[in-house]
Amino acid sequence: MPLIDAVPEKWRGDALRVADAVRGLDRVLIAAHVNLDGDALGSMAAAGWIFHALGREFTLYSPTGLPATLDFLPLPAKLHTSLSHLPFAPESALLLDCDTPGRLGRELAACVADFPSVNIDHHLGGPGMGTVANWVTPDAAATAQLMACVALALGEPLTGGLADSVALGLITDTGGFCHGNTSADVFELCALLTRGGCRIADLREQLDSGWSMGRVHLWSRLLGRVRLACDERVAVCPVFREDMRECHATKEEMEGLVDWFRRIKGVRVAALLREEREESCKFSLRSRGWVDVRAMAQALGGGGHRNAAGGTIDLPMAAAEGVLLETVGAALAAQEAAR
């Protein structure tokens, strides 16, 4: 069976179109949004393995570096944190899992328009920021899923490091195959990855193991701080900079914490609000099913997916929490009334 036949029929045309664009790139800068998560890193690594197979020069770039929680993934090349220390002068760019130049980081955002570029993403936003080609598909579970389709359209089998990279993106952006975006297409791709030798269970084990005591102490502290609001339909937890310092934990070690708040009976929306600076807080929202936290995040200048979204509120913690709960509470009431 031709490999392209493994791509969902609804995506085959786009996969072939974008594969042609990717095939034409060389001396490629591969980048995703800052503060890499599993899908961003998995998509970047998958792209690197594809370019390696095509015999192209490429480099991986992220100004915020490789998170310690994901450092078990074998990469096809060194991950660089500065554009001034790359192994070559890029002539093109592949932009992944990112809907606006600003999320690429200040350094790349200032010059990304100078490169011929391809943008592949699954966030709901505009048509894409690529100058050569764009594939923005919000119904994909992960950008790594789209990278797998591009690989198959190029005739590259999903094995080895490429398969592991795709699997990492799928595992993390589906919440371990528990989120509502876990579709039949996702399971069919996982079957293909498994037949190619990928040990998905081992990747999940590596994600769930290796906790530091700092993470244990931080989670213990924050789980004890969660409170209910908006008629007990919203669970919210503030995180202060002192929490991170006193527990000797990093912000990456909070990954997955907000999902636990959704387990509280009756909770429709889980919210984590992390103090970045004295007058700026990052928020993460999670929901299940029909509750659209993306719309809530967009009302606050953020974005994301229906059941997982976030953004920034440029206010001190107390004021930011008030604004967040007011926005979430009003939006949740409106969504409930519309059902």
GROMACS .gro file of N, CA and C in nm, residues 139-303:
model
  495
  139ASP      N    1  -0.877   2.082   1.331
  139ASP     CA    2  -0.936   1.955   1.368
  139ASP      C    3  -0.831   1.845   1.386
  140ALA      N    4  -0.705   1.877   1.367
  140ALA     CA    5  -0.598   1.781   1.399
  140ALA      C    6  -0.574   1.782   1.549
  141ALA      N    7  -0.545   1.667   1.605
  141ALA     CA    8  -0.521   1.657   1.749
  141ALA      C    9  -0.389   1.722   1.789
  142ALA      N   10  -0.293   1.721   1.698
  142ALA     CA   11  -0.159   1.773   1.728
  142ALA      C   12  -0.091   1.811   1.598
  143THR      N   13   0.000   1.906   1.606
  143THR     CA   14   0.080   1.940   1.488
  143THR      C   15   0.166   1.822   1.447
  144ALA      N   16   0.208   1.741   1.544
  144ALA     CA   17   0.286   1.621   1.512
  144ALA      C   18   0.207   1.526   1.423
  145GLN      N   19   0.076   1.523   1.439
  145GLN     CA   20  -0.008   1.440   1.352
  145GLN      C   21   0.002   1.487   1.208
  146LEU      N   22   0.005   1.618   1.187
  146LEU     CA   23   0.018   1.673   1.053
  146LEU      C   24   0.158   1.647   0.997
  147MET      N   25   0.261   1.653   1.083
  147MET     CA   26   0.396   1.621   1.037
  147MET      C   27   0.406   1.476   0.992
  148ALA      N   28   0.333   1.387   1.059
  148ALA     CA   29   0.331   1.248   1.017
  148ALA      C   30   0.270   1.236   0.877
  149CYS      N   31   0.165   1.314   0.851
  149CYS     CA   32   0.102   1.312   0.719
  149CYS      C   33   0.198   1.364   0.612
  150VAL      N   34   0.274   1.467   0.644
  150VAL     CA   35   0.371   1.520   0.549
  150VAL      C   36   0.478   1.416   0.521
  151ALA      N   37   0.526   1.348   0.625
  151ALA     CA   38   0.627   1.244   0.606
  151ALA      C   39   0.575   1.135   0.513
  152LEU      N   40   0.452   1.091   0.537
  152LEU     CA   41   0.394   0.986   0.453
  152LEU      C   42   0.376   1.033   0.309
  153ALA      N   43   0.337   1.160   0.293
  153ALA     CA   44   0.323   1.215   0.157
  153ALA      C   45   0.457   1.223   0.086
  154LEU      N   46   0.565   1.235   0.161
  154LEU     CA   47   0.700   1.237   0.104
  154LEU      C   48   0.755   1.097   0.083
  155GLY      N   49   0.679   0.995   0.124
  155GLY     CA   50   0.726   0.857   0.109
  155GLY      C   51   0.818   0.812   0.220
  156GLU      N   52   0.817   0.883   0.333
  156GLU     CA   53   0.904   0.847   0.445
  156GLU      C   54   0.828   0.761   0.545
  157PRO      N   55   0.874   0.641   0.574
  157PRO     CA   56   0.805   0.555   0.670
  157PRO      C   57   0.818   0.608   0.812
  158LEU      N   58   0.717   0.583   0.893
  158LEU     CA   59   0.716   0.631   1.031
  158LEU      C   60   0.785   0.529   1.120
  159THR      N   61   0.918   0.541   1.127
  159THR     CA   62   0.999   0.450   1.207
  159THR      C   63   1.103   0.531   1.284
  160GLY      N   64   1.171   0.467   1.377
  160GLY     CA   65   1.283   0.527   1.447
  160GLY      C   66   1.248   0.657   1.518
  161GLY      N   67   1.343   0.752   1.509
  161GLY     CA   68   1.325   0.880   1.576
  161GLY      C   69   1.205   0.958   1.525
  162LEU      N   70   1.173   0.945   1.398
  162LEU     CA   71   1.056   1.013   1.343
  162LEU      C   72   0.929   0.964   1.411
  163ALA      N   73   0.917   0.834   1.426
  163ALA     CA   74   0.798   0.777   1.490
  163ALA      C   75   0.788   0.821   1.636
  164ASP      N   76   0.900   0.817   1.709
  164ASP     CA   77   0.898   0.858   1.849
  164ASP      C   78   0.858   1.005   1.864
  165SER      N   79   0.906   1.088   1.772
  165SER     CA   80   0.876   1.231   1.778
  165SER      C   81   0.727   1.255   1.757
  166VAL      N   82   0.670   1.188   1.658
  166VAL     CA   83   0.526   1.202   1.632
  166VAL      C   84   0.446   1.152   1.751
  167ALA      N   85   0.486   1.039   1.807
  167ALA     CA   86   0.414   0.982   1.920
  167ALA      C   87   0.416   1.076   2.040
  168LEU      N   88   0.529   1.140   2.065
  168LEU     CA   89   0.537   1.233   2.178
  168LEU      C   90   0.434   1.345   2.162
  169GLY      N   91   0.424   1.402   2.042
  169GLY     CA   92   0.327   1.507   2.018
  169GLY      C   93   0.184   1.459   2.039
  170LEU      N   94   0.154   1.338   1.993
  170LEU     CA   95   0.020   1.282   2.009
  170LEU      C   96  -0.013   1.258   2.156
  171ILE      N   97   0.081   1.199   2.229
  171ILE     CA   98   0.057   1.168   2.370
  171ILE      C   99   0.027   1.294   2.449
  172THR      N  100   0.109   1.395   2.431
  172THR     CA  101   0.096   1.515   2.513
  172THR      C  102  -0.026   1.599   2.476
  173ASP      N  103  -0.055   1.615   2.346
  173ASP     CA  104  -0.165   1.702   2.309
  173ASP      C  105  -0.301   1.634   2.316
  174THR      N  106  -0.305   1.504   2.338
  174THR     CA  107  -0.432   1.437   2.364
  174THR      C  108  -0.448   1.407   2.513
  175GLY      N  109  -0.356   1.455   2.596
  175GLY     CA  110  -0.364   1.426   2.739
  175GLY      C  111  -0.354   1.277   2.767
  176GLY      N  112  -0.260   1.212   2.697
  176GLY     CA  113  -0.246   1.067   2.714
  176GLY      C  114  -0.365   0.993   2.658
  177PHE      N  115  -0.421   1.047   2.547
  177PHE     CA  116  -0.535   0.987   2.477
  177PHE      C  117  -0.663   0.992   2.561
  178CYS      N  118  -0.673   1.098   2.644
  178CYS     CA  119  -0.791   1.116   2.728
  178CYS      C  120  -0.874   1.237   2.687
  179HIS      N  121  -0.818   1.329   2.608
  179HIS     CA  122  -0.891   1.450   2.569
  179HIS      C  123  -0.989   1.420   2.456
  180GLY      N  124  -1.083   1.512   2.436
  180GLY     CA  125  -1.185   1.495   2.335
  180GLY      C  126  -1.133   1.493   2.192
  181ASN      N  127  -1.006   1.535   2.172
  181ASN     CA  128  -0.949   1.534   2.037
  181ASN      C  129  -0.890   1.398   1.999
  182THR      N  130  -0.906   1.298   2.085
  182THR     CA  131  -0.854   1.164   2.057
  182THR      C  132  -0.950   1.093   1.962
  183SER      N  133  -0.924   1.106   1.835
  183SER     CA  134  -1.014   1.057   1.731
  183SER      C  135  -0.970   0.921   1.678
  184ALA      N  136  -1.054   0.866   1.590
  184ALA     CA  137  -1.017   0.741   1.523
  184ALA      C  138  -0.889   0.759   1.441
  185ASP      N  139  -0.873   0.878   1.380
  185ASP     CA  140  -0.750   0.905   1.305
  185ASP      C  141  -0.627   0.898   1.393
  186VAL      N  142  -0.640   0.945   1.517
  186VAL     CA  143  -0.528   0.939   1.612
  186VAL      C  144  -0.491   0.794   1.641
  187PHE      N  145  -0.592   0.712   1.669
  187PHE     CA  146  -0.564   0.571   1.700
  187PHE      C  147  -0.508   0.497   1.579
  188GLU      N  148  -0.556   0.529   1.460
  188GLU     CA  149  -0.503   0.465   1.341
  188GLU      C  150  -0.357   0.503   1.318
  189LEU      N  151  -0.323   0.629   1.347
  189LEU     CA  152  -0.183   0.670   1.335
  189LEU      C  153  -0.098   0.600   1.442
  190CYS      N  154  -0.152   0.587   1.563
  190CYS     CA  155  -0.077   0.517   1.668
  190CYS      C  156  -0.052   0.371   1.629
  191ALA      N  157  -0.150   0.309   1.564
  191ALA     CA  158  -0.130   0.171   1.519
  191ALA      C  159  -0.018   0.165   1.416
  192LEU      N  160  -0.013   0.262   1.325
  192LEU     CA  161   0.092   0.267   1.224
  192LEU      C  162   0.228   0.288   1.290
  193LEU      N  163   0.234   0.377   1.389
  193LEU     CA  164   0.360   0.402   1.461
  193LEU      C  165   0.406   0.276   1.533
  194THR      N  166   0.312   0.206   1.595
  194THR     CA  167   0.346   0.084   1.670
  194THR      C  168   0.398  -0.024   1.575
  195ARG      N  169   0.333  -0.037   1.461
  195ARG     CA  170   0.380  -0.136   1.363
  195ARG      C  171   0.520  -0.101   1.313
  196GLY      N  172   0.555   0.027   1.316
  196GLY     CA  173   0.687   0.071   1.274
  196GLY      C  174   0.793   0.058   1.382
  197GLY      N  175   0.754   0.007   1.499
  197GLY     CA  176   0.851  -0.017   1.606
  197GLY      C  177   0.847   0.081   1.719
  198CYS      N  178   0.759   0.181   1.714
  198CYS     CA  179   0.751   0.279   1.823
  198CYS      C  180   0.688   0.215   1.945
  199ARG      N  181   0.750   0.235   2.061
  199ARG     CA  182   0.698   0.182   2.187
  199ARG      C  183   0.631   0.298   2.262
  200ILE      N  184   0.504   0.319   2.232
  200ILE     CA  185   0.431   0.432   2.289
  200ILE      C  186   0.425   0.424   2.441
  201ALA      N  187   0.408   0.304   2.494
  201ALA     CA  188   0.403   0.288   2.639
  201ALA      C  189   0.533   0.334   2.705
  202ASP      N  190   0.646   0.308   2.641
  202ASP     CA  191   0.775   0.351   2.697
  202ASP      C  192   0.784   0.503   2.699
  203LEU      N  193   0.737   0.569   2.593
  203LEU     CA  194   0.738   0.715   2.591
  203LEU      C  195   0.650   0.771   2.702
  204ARG      N  196   0.533   0.712   2.720
  204ARG     CA  197   0.444   0.757   2.827
  204ARG      C  198   0.510   0.737   2.963
  205GLU      N  199   0.580   0.627   2.980
  205GLU     CA  200   0.650   0.602   3.106
  205GLU      C  201   0.756   0.708   3.132
  206GLN      N  202   0.829   0.747   3.027
  206GLN     CA  203   0.932   0.850   3.044
  206GLN      C  204   0.871   0.986   3.077
  207LEU      N  205   0.755   1.014   3.021
  207LEU     CA  206   0.686   1.138   3.053
  207LEU      C  207   0.639   1.139   3.198
  208ASP      N  208   0.596   1.025   3.247
  208ASP     CA  209   0.538   1.018   3.380
  208ASP      C  210   0.639   0.990   3.490
  209SER      N  211   0.763   0.962   3.452
  209SER     CA  212   0.866   0.931   3.551
  209SER      C  213   0.968   1.044   3.557
  210GLY      N  214   1.063   1.030   3.646
  210GLY     CA  215   1.171   1.126   3.654
  210GLY      C  216   1.134   1.256   3.724
  211TRP      N  217   1.031   1.253   3.808
  211TRP     CA  218   0.994   1.374   3.882
  211TRP      C  219   1.104   1.411   3.982
  212SER      N  220   1.128   1.539   3.996
  212SER     CA  221   1.217   1.587   4.101
  212SER      C  222   1.138   1.603   4.231
  213MET      N  223   1.208   1.608   4.344
  213MET     CA  224   1.138   1.633   4.470
  213MET      C  225   1.080   1.775   4.471
  214GLY      N  226   1.142   1.864   4.394
  214GLY     CA  227   1.086   1.999   4.383
  214GLY      C  228   0.946   1.994   4.323
  215ARG      N  229   0.927   1.910   4.222
  215ARG     CA  230   0.796   1.897   4.161
  215ARG      C  231   0.695   1.837   4.259
  216VAL      N  232   0.739   1.737   4.333
  216VAL     CA  233   0.651   1.675   4.433
  216VAL      C  234   0.606   1.779   4.536
  217HIS      N  235   0.700   1.858   4.586
  217HIS     CA  236   0.667   1.959   4.686
  217HIS      C  237   0.576   2.067   4.629
  218LEU      N  238   0.603   2.107   4.504
  218LEU     CA  239   0.521   2.211   4.442
  218LEU      C  240   0.378   2.163   4.421
  219TRP      N  241   0.362   2.044   4.366
  219TRP     CA  242   0.227   1.991   4.342
  219TRP      C  243   0.151   1.973   4.473
  220SER      N  244   0.222   1.925   4.575
  220SER     CA  245   0.158   1.908   4.706
  220SER      C  246   0.107   2.041   4.758
  221ARG      N  247   0.188   2.145   4.745
  221ARG     CA  248   0.148   2.277   4.792
  221ARG      C  249   0.028   2.330   4.714
  222LEU      N  250   0.034   2.318   4.583
  222LEU     CA  251  -0.070   2.378   4.498
  222LEU      C  252  -0.201   2.300   4.502
  223LEU      N  253  -0.195   2.168   4.511
  223LEU     CA  254  -0.317   2.091   4.524
  223LEU      C  255  -0.393   2.127   4.651
  224GLY      N  256  -0.318   2.169   4.752
  224GLY     CA  257  -0.382   2.212   4.876
  224GLY      C  258  -0.435   2.354   4.870
  225ARG      N  259  -0.406   2.424   4.762
  225ARG     CA  260  -0.447   2.564   4.749
  225ARG      C  261  -0.566   2.581   4.656
  226VAL      N  262  -0.602   2.478   4.583
  226VAL     CA  263  -0.712   2.489   4.486
  226VAL      C  264  -0.841   2.527   4.559
  227ARG      N  265  -0.917   2.619   4.499
  227ARG     CA  266  -1.048   2.654   4.554
  227ARG      C  267  -1.150   2.656   4.442
  228LEU      N  268  -1.276   2.648   4.480
  228LEU     CA  269  -1.385   2.649   4.384
  228LEU      C  270  -1.448   2.787   4.377
  229ALA      N  271  -1.490   2.826   4.257
  229ALA     CA  272  -1.553   2.956   4.234
  229ALA      C  273  -1.665   2.939   4.132
  230CYS      N  274  -1.737   3.047   4.108
  230CYS     CA  275  -1.844   3.046   4.006
  230CYS      C  276  -1.941   2.931   4.032
  231ASP      N  277  -2.001   2.930   4.153
  231ASP     CA  278  -2.097   2.826   4.191
  231ASP      C  279  -2.035   2.687   4.184
  232GLU      N  280  -1.907   2.680   4.221
  232GLU     CA  281  -1.832   2.554   4.229
  232GLU      C  282  -1.818   2.484   4.094
  233ARG      N  283  -1.829   2.560   3.986
  233ARG     CA  284  -1.811   2.503   3.853
  233ARG      C  285  -1.672   2.532   3.799
  234VAL      N  286  -1.595   2.617   3.866
  234VAL     CA  287  -1.460   2.652   3.824
  234VAL      C  288  -1.364   2.624   3.940
  235ALA      N  289  -1.256   2.551   3.911
  235ALA     CA  290  -1.149   2.529   4.009
  235ALA      C  291  -1.032   2.618   3.970
  236VAL      N  292  -0.982   2.694   4.064
  236VAL     CA  293  -0.875   2.789   4.033
  236VAL      C  294  -0.763   2.777   4.136
  237CYS      N  295  -0.641   2.798   4.088
  237CYS     CA  296  -0.525   2.792   4.177
  237CYS      C  297  -0.422   2.896   4.134
  238PRO      N  298  -0.386   2.989   4.223
  238PRO     CA  299  -0.279   3.085   4.193
  238PRO      C  300  -0.143   3.027   4.228
  239VAL      N  301  -0.042   3.059   4.147
  239VAL     CA  302   0.095   3.014   4.171
  239VAL      C  303   0.185   3.137   4.172
  240PHE      N  304   0.257   3.155   4.281
  240PHE     CA  305   0.342   3.272   4.297
  240PHE      C  306   0.489   3.236   4.268
  241ARG      N  307   0.566   3.338   4.238
  241ARG     CA  308   0.708   3.314   4.211
  241ARG      C  309   0.777   3.253   4.331
  242GLU      N  310   0.732   3.290   4.451
  242GLU     CA  311   0.794   3.233   4.572
  242GLU      C  312   0.771   3.083   4.580
  243ASP      N  313   0.657   3.035   4.528
  243ASP     CA  314   0.631   2.891   4.529
  243ASP      C  315   0.740   2.817   4.453
  244MET      N  316   0.775   2.870   4.336
  244MET     CA  317   0.876   2.805   4.254
  244MET      C  318   1.012   2.805   4.325
  245ARG      N  319   1.047   2.920   4.382
  245ARG     CA  320   1.177   2.930   4.450
  245ARG      C  321   1.184   2.841   4.572
  246GLU      N  322   1.081   2.846   4.655
  246GLU     CA  323   1.084   2.772   4.780
  246GLU      C  324   1.078   2.621   4.760
  247CYS      N  325   1.014   2.577   4.651
  247CYS     CA  326   1.005   2.434   4.622
  247CYS      C  327   1.119   2.385   4.532
  248HIS      N  328   1.203   2.479   4.486
  248HIS     CA  329   1.313   2.445   4.394
  248HIS      C  330   1.259   2.372   4.271
  249ALA      N  331   1.154   2.430   4.212
  249ALA     CA  332   1.090   2.371   4.095
  249ALA      C  333   1.094   2.470   3.979
  250THR      N  334   1.075   2.418   3.860
  250THR     CA  335   1.070   2.502   3.741
  250THR      C  336   0.926   2.511   3.690
  251LYS      N  337   0.901   2.609   3.606
  251LYS     CA  338   0.764   2.624   3.552
  251LYS      C  339   0.726   2.505   3.466
  252GLU      N  340   0.825   2.440   3.400
  252GLU     CA  341   0.795   2.322   3.321
  252GLU      C  342   0.740   2.209   3.407
  253GLU      N  343   0.776   2.208   3.535
  253GLU     CA  344   0.732   2.100   3.623
  253GLU      C  345   0.587   2.117   3.669
  254MET      N  346   0.522   2.224   3.626
  254MET     CA  347   0.378   2.238   3.650
  254MET      C  348   0.296   2.175   3.539
  255GLU      N  349   0.360   2.129   3.433
  255GLU     CA  350   0.290   2.069   3.320
  255GLU      C  351   0.201   1.954   3.366
  256GLY      N  352   0.074   1.961   3.333
  256GLY     CA  353  -0.020   1.857   3.368
  256GLY      C  354  -0.096   1.879   3.497
  257LEU      N  355  -0.050   1.973   3.580
  257LEU     CA  356  -0.115   1.995   3.710
  257LEU      C  357  -0.259   2.041   3.694
  258VAL      N  358  -0.284   2.136   3.604
  258VAL     CA  359  -0.419   2.192   3.590
  258VAL      C  360  -0.519   2.085   3.549
  259ASP      N  361  -0.473   1.981   3.479
  259ASP     CA  362  -0.565   1.875   3.438
  259ASP      C  363  -0.623   1.801   3.559
  260TRP      N  364  -0.550   1.796   3.668
  260TRP     CA  365  -0.600   1.729   3.787
  260TRP      C  366  -0.718   1.804   3.849
  261PHE      N  367  -0.721   1.936   3.833
  261PHE     CA  368  -0.831   2.013   3.891
  261PHE      C  369  -0.964   1.976   3.826
  262ARG      N  370  -0.959   1.931   3.701
  262ARG     CA  371  -1.083   1.894   3.632
  262ARG      C  372  -1.148   1.770   3.691
  263ARG      N  373  -1.073   1.698   3.772
  263ARG     CA  374  -1.126   1.575   3.830
  263ARG      C  375  -1.221   1.602   3.947
  264ILE      N  376  -1.226   1.726   3.992
  264ILE     CA  377  -1.314   1.760   4.104
  264ILE      C  378  -1.459   1.754   4.058
  265LYS      N  379  -1.541   1.687   4.133
  265LYS     CA  380  -1.681   1.667   4.095
  265LYS      C  381  -1.751   1.801   4.074
  266GLY      N  382  -1.819   1.814   3.961
  266GLY     CA  383  -1.896   1.933   3.931
  266GLY      C  384  -1.819   2.043   3.861
  267VAL      N  385  -1.686   2.031   3.853
  267VAL     CA  386  -1.604   2.135   3.791
  267VAL      C  387  -1.613   2.128   3.639
  268ARG      N  388  -1.644   2.240   3.577
  268ARG     CA  389  -1.651   2.250   3.431
  268ARG      C  390  -1.521   2.305   3.372
  269VAL      N  391  -1.456   2.398   3.446
  269VAL     CA  392  -1.334   2.462   3.396
  269VAL      C  393  -1.230   2.459   3.507
  270ALA      N  394  -1.108   2.418   3.473
  270ALA     CA  395  -0.994   2.423   3.565
  270ALA      C  396  -0.903   2.537   3.521
  271ALA      N  397  -0.857   2.616   3.616
  271ALA     CA  398  -0.775   2.734   3.584
  271ALA      C  399  -0.652   2.740   3.674
  272LEU      N  400  -0.537   2.757   3.612
  272LEU     CA  401  -0.411   2.778   3.683
  272LEU      C  402  -0.359   2.915   3.645
  273LEU      N  403  -0.325   2.996   3.743
  273LEU     CA  404  -0.278   3.132   3.720
  273LEU      C  405  -0.140   3.146   3.782
  274ARG      N  406  -0.037   3.164   3.696
  274ARG     CA  407   0.101   3.166   3.743
  274ARG      C  408   0.160   3.307   3.731
  275GLU      N  409   0.215   3.355   3.841
  275GLU     CA  410   0.278   3.487   3.843
  275GLU      C  411   0.410   3.483   3.767
  276GLU      N  412   0.417   3.562   3.658
  276GLU     CA  413   0.539   3.572   3.579
  276GLU      C  414   0.628   3.684   3.633
  277ARG      N  415   0.567   3.798   3.650
  277ARG     CA  416   0.633   3.915   3.707
  277ARG      C  417   0.535   3.980   3.805
  278GLU      N  418   0.575   4.089   3.866
  278GLU     CA  419   0.490   4.152   3.967
  278GLU      C  420   0.354   4.193   3.911
  279GLU      N  421   0.351   4.232   3.785
  279GLU     CA  422   0.225   4.278   3.726
  279GLU      C  423   0.190   4.201   3.599
  280SER      N  424   0.221   4.073   3.596
  280SER     CA  425   0.187   3.991   3.480
  280SER      C  426   0.172   3.845   3.522
  281CYS      N  427   0.061   3.781   3.478
  281CYS     CA  428   0.033   3.643   3.514
  281CYS      C  429  -0.005   3.563   3.390
  282LYS      N  430   0.045   3.441   3.382
  282LYS     CA  431   0.007   3.348   3.277
  282LYS      C  432  -0.109   3.262   3.327
  283PHE      N  433  -0.207   3.237   3.242
  283PHE     CA  434  -0.317   3.150   3.282
  283PHE      C  435  -0.329   3.031   3.188
  284SER      N  436  -0.371   2.917   3.244
  284SER     CA  437  -0.399   2.796   3.167
  284SER      C  438  -0.539   2.751   3.203
  285LEU      N  439  -0.618   2.718   3.102
  285LEU     CA  440  -0.755   2.674   3.121
  285LEU      C  441  -0.773   2.535   3.061
  286ARG      N  442  -0.850   2.451   3.129
  286ARG     CA  443  -0.881   2.318   3.079
  286ARG      C  444  -1.030   2.290   3.100
  287SER      N  445  -1.086   2.213   3.009
  287SER     CA  446  -1.228   2.176   3.018
  287SER      C  447  -1.248   2.040   2.956
  288ARG      N  448  -1.373   1.994   2.956
  288ARG     CA  449  -1.409   1.870   2.887
  288ARG      C  450  -1.528   1.897   2.796
  289GLY      N  451  -1.538   1.813   2.693
  289GLY     CA  452  -1.657   1.813   2.611
  289GLY      C  453  -1.691   1.946   2.548
  290TRP      N  454  -1.813   1.992   2.570
  290TRP     CA  455  -1.866   2.108   2.499
  290TRP      C  456  -1.818   2.241   2.555
  291VAL      N  457  -1.756   2.243   2.672
  291VAL     CA  458  -1.713   2.369   2.733
  291VAL      C  459  -1.592   2.423   2.657
  292ASP      N  460  -1.608   2.542   2.599
  292ASP     CA  461  -1.507   2.600   2.510
  292ASP      C  462  -1.422   2.702   2.585
  293VAL      N  463  -1.305   2.658   2.635
  293VAL     CA  464  -1.217   2.751   2.706
  293VAL      C  465  -1.135   2.836   2.609
  294ARG      N  466  -1.129   2.793   2.483
  294ARG     CA  467  -1.059   2.875   2.384
  294ARG      C  468  -1.127   3.011   2.372
  295ALA      N  469  -1.260   3.013   2.369
  295ALA     CA  470  -1.333   3.140   2.360
  295ALA      C  471  -1.307   3.227   2.482
  296MET      N  472  -1.295   3.164   2.598
  296MET     CA  473  -1.265   3.239   2.721
  296MET      C  474  -1.126   3.301   2.713
  297ALA      N  475  -1.029   3.221   2.666
  297ALA     CA  476  -0.893   3.271   2.653
  297ALA      C  477  -0.884   3.384   2.551
  298GLN      N  478  -0.957   3.369   2.441
  298GLN     CA  479  -0.955   3.473   2.338
  298GLN      C  480  -1.010   3.605   2.391
  299ALA      N  481  -1.109   3.599   2.479
  299ALA     CA  482  -1.164   3.721   2.539
  299ALA      C  483  -1.061   3.795   2.623
  300LEU      N  484  -0.955   3.723   2.663
  300LEU     CA  485  -0.848   3.782   2.744
  300LEU      C  486  -0.720   3.799   2.663
  301GLY      N  487  -0.731   3.789   2.530
  301GLY     CA  488  -0.615   3.808   2.444
  301GLY      C  489  -0.531   3.685   2.422
  302GLY      N  490  -0.578   3.569   2.468
  302GLY     CA  491  -0.504   3.445   2.451
  302GLY      C  492  -0.561   3.359   2.340
  303GLY      N  493  -0.542   3.228   2.350
  303GLY     CA  494  -0.592   3.137   2.247
  303GLY      C  495  -0.565   2.993   2.284
   0.00000   0.00000   0.00000
